[in-house]
Amino acid sequence: MTFDIDAESCILAEGRRYATNPSVMTHQAYGPLVGVPRILDMLAGYGVKATFFVPGVTAQRYPALVERIVTEGHEVGHHSHTHRPPQTMTEGEERRDFELALEALDHLGITPRGHRTALWAPHWSTAALVAEYGLAYQSNLMDDDRPYVLCTDRGRIAELPPHWSLDDYAQYAFMLNPDIGHTVESPRKAVEVWTLELDAMRDYGCLLVLTNHPFLSGRPARVKALRSLIEFALDAGDVEITTGAVIAERVMADPDASVRTHEPIVVDPALYPHR
Amino acid sequence: MTFDIDAESCILAEGRRYATNPSVMTHQAYGPLVGVPRILDMLAGYGVKATFFVPGVTAQRYPALVERIVTEGHEVGHHSHTHRPPQTMTEGEERRDFELALEALDHLGITPRGHRTALWAPHWSTAALVAEYGLAYQSNLMDDDRPYVLCTDRGRIAELPPHWSLDDYAQYAFMLNPDIGHTVESPRKAVEVWTLELDAMRDYGCLLVLTNHPFLSGRPARVKALRSLIEFALDAGDVEITTGAVIAERVMADPDASVRTHEPIVVDPALYPHR
Amino acid sequence: MTFDIDAESCILAEGRRYATNPSVMTHQAYGPLVGVPRILDMLAGYGVKATFFVPGVTAQRYPALVERIVTEGHEVGHHSHTHRPPQTMTEGEERRDFELALEALDHLGITPRGHRTALWAPHWSTAALVAEYGLAYQSNLMDDDRPYVLCTDRGRIAELPPHWSLDDYAQYAFMLNPDIGHTVESPRKAVEVWTLELDAMRDYGCLLVLTNHPFLSGRPARVKALRSLIEFALDAGDVEITTGAVIAERVMADPDASVRTHEPIVVDPALYPHR
Amino acid sequence: MTFDIDAESCILAEGRRYATNPSVMTHQAYGPLVGVPRILDMLAGYGVKATFFVPGVTAQRYPALVERIVTEGHEVGHHSHTHRPPQTMTEGEERRDFELALEALDHLGITPRGHRTALWAPHWSTAALVAEYGLAYQSNLMDDDRPYVLCTDRGRIAELPPHWSLDDYAQYAFMLNPDIGHTVESPRKAVEVWTLELDAMRDYGCLLVLTNHPFLSGRPARVKALRSLIEFALDAGDVEITTGAVIAERVMADPDASVRTHEPIVVDPALYPHR
């Protein structure tokens, strides 16, 4: 279970003009102010540990919350500094943003083990950046539903593959301006999607990387619905819930893990003339 | 339970050219002509009091309806004059619009206690405007699901936090031009979303601010579905349904209420270069 | 029950360039080629009569089909000639298109009693045009869910109010280019929406004007689902299914029917500066 | 059952710039890397044969996979070389792309019997191209739900009509950039749509052409849900699951099959002035 505490950052990345709208900004602040504490209480009730990906600006704005996450035994991951997608930055800008995030977390005494790129819009070089800074894993690539070892030219890391279908944005994101989505599903339906996937993954021996945003999934009925997912997992007997760091460590130590090298797709402009 | 009687105003705010289409205009007029009377009858059957946020232009166009709302013991709130979002106006224009709405309601003998900003697109200064004009509360900010005291430089008001997920637009808004949405959910599903939230809020001691639009939720099956939500609430035993004004009064008198100050988000253009 | 046999016309109205794509054109032709015959067979099984709104160009392209509709006792209504929305035409162009449609139907020996405007985008003068040409009703305005008498400066007609929520576009329209929608709901859900509305309308004494498009609702499972709606109606005991022409006649003869005059909305540019 | 193994191609056709985003590219690679093998295993368990439409570039990138498909007795169909829609190409460019696809499949020893055009955006001349190159059928036109014979000026082929409502894009496609959709339905709902259609088609004697994309429908819960569709079909007793090539052969040999000629729609610019 992963929670991306984007708070204001993901909206500001769309355009800093949105900061002038207090309804929008407080919609985002709901995550750290209400959603995360409620989720932490809920997780504590089950003794479940999760991974919270925290942008640097969120860590700076809500340091006590981040400290509580650590204190309660959860993992804090690197989720960029500003939540701007690298695809809109040069590699140099991404590196600088990456470093600022490290500094912000370091300021709270946190050395992250894992990275998730904003909006799943990395560069091909991002994985090497993750390795270069000594992180153990990222959660960015979608070509598998089992974790694997990713070789970069600056070392090996683990990849814990996420997927859009396991992101609460697809179920709950609704805002007119900026337009972040137009969907308000019943929590029963959202959790049905995730529970059916978990159940089917038991047959295939997969890793379900659930991506939730506390400003969405921290609402009362949604937290309550998450309880039913956790209870399904705990009752199954063959499902383990743990942090990304723990999984990454196992993958790197597993001689049977798939080992892959990241090869950029080279496209022939004659075949694909549209830029 | 709140009902925003936007009628024609919310469409005209998109562009006054839409006034040339009688299908669109009558789609909106359905609210005051059919939806609100039906909703009032339904509420009377349960003895439930609600808050109706009424733009000034709606009050001018449908005065008898607004008077009936008051006569039947419901609250009429301030919902701007034209339903143009302040984000598209200067603060001066917003103030003028705010005053026009007060005048329109005053003309019907109504002194509103609460304000909701059109499209939840206020300025940071809107709350102070609400306080300056002596209103007791607004329903604009989304950083909590419990009401709280909001300090402005012109006095304190209560905030009764709404949320996009508790707005019937997400379930029912469908129109091609202007594009107000593309969703026609079953009333069963819509009310399931709201009932699950209410049920979960009982555990957390929250305030559910339901935002319905009579041009959407005044349709027969949707009113019937709302009955099931009300019956769920009344049967629960620990749920109270009352007006925003009553809640605001309690919040302001509650020594345990959260007290917050509205601090505009200051954004570093170096971090967020995209305007 | 009304069926709009738009066929190719509603797509060509988006741009005639779409005629170059045979997948798109055949998607539309499915309506007259497969959907309508299947729907006619189904209706015959229940002895139910419906109203088919047929654009002039559809009548010219599929004359035998239109003749079958008439032969089997259903009503054929006027649905413009080209399915171009009057909002994109001058009133003079709309009149010419209106006349072409009358000519196309007349060529098949049909004098339509009712009119529905393409895309529900009429002018305020459209109702008077309908009256001027001697039609008995239109199905365009959305400010009620009971039929009423509409006074125009060229005579009185009946209005049988439709609604976007009772249109199969909201449940089934899916095409990428042109973008007509992105929704493929289960027929069970679509019919639930309509059945719940019908059931609630029984309490309020309303008219349910269902708008279906055979290129969408003529698919096998959707026709089968429509059967369940019809069976619900027939079993209810207090629901009558009949044509628009029959209802219009009753409304015009009903001394208790609501009588309304169509008054264009005049908008103050000072209040709504955005054109 | 048809599976379009678009992999990277359908995204590159939107713009080759998306190749710079490894999250997007791996999202697509999931199809051949994980989805197809899982689907093949599943199909083998039921002894069901399906048709896999494979763009030339996919065949070049994943030759071993395509060989496995053939080895296991399934059909490989022609799905263009680059997945660029012909509507964005001249007829000459489409022909060249068509030939490249034939060459790519031939390189693997495959002579395809059927063709499906990218994005269902063919030219009116596409069917003749299919006939000219000796293929037996295409699956492009949507004007029926029974297969038929299509006469072109270069010979006769069978048409196995697909439909947007039977495509998993409508149920599962979700990606922000490029925007391929915003829907993540429960596999239960997706399969309900398809199962209801299959069930109703039994009454009408139709052909259900299911179009699935392994990068979407290869996810664990979605494959599991497909099992329930297959089991429904096998249990029905009157449903046969087979490849497009087998069906095409029967249609061409069936004296009762509908025979049609493809006639381009000629549009009068006076009626439809909008290009």
Short mmCIF file of C-alpha atoms in Angstrom, two decimals, chain B residues 11-12 20 31 43 48 92 100 112 135 156 159 194 198 202 210 223 235 260 262 269:
data_model
loop_
_atom_site.label_atom_id
_atom_site.label_comp_id
_atom_site.label_asym_id
_atom_site.label_seq_id
_atom_site.Cartn_x
_atom_site.Cartn_y
_atom_site.Cartn_z
CA ILE B 11 -24.85 28.59 -17.48
CA LEU B 12 -24.89 32.30 -18.24
CA THR B 20 -30.13 31.97 -27.04
CA GLY B 31 -34.77 23.63 -10.89
CA LEU B 43 -38.50 17.69 3.01
CA VAL B 48 -36.32 18.24 7.72
CA GLY B 92 -13.57 44.73 -6.58
CA LEU B 100 -25.88 42.92 -5.48
CA PRO B 112 -28.44 35.61 4.74
CA LEU B 135 -22.51 36.71 7.67
CA ARG B 156 -14.41 35.27 12.63
CA GLU B 159 -16.49 27.24 7.78
CA TRP B 194 -23.49 9.78 -0.07
CA LEU B 198 -22.61 9.53 6.00
CA ARG B 202 -20.76 8.65 12.05
CA LEU B 210 -24.37 17.56 0.69
CA VAL B 223 -35.79 12.92 -5.17
CA ASP B 235 -33.01 5.80 11.39
CA ARG B 260 -7.85 28.39 11.87
CA HIS B 262 -6.54 31.47 6.31
CA PRO B 269 8.24 30.91 -9.25
#
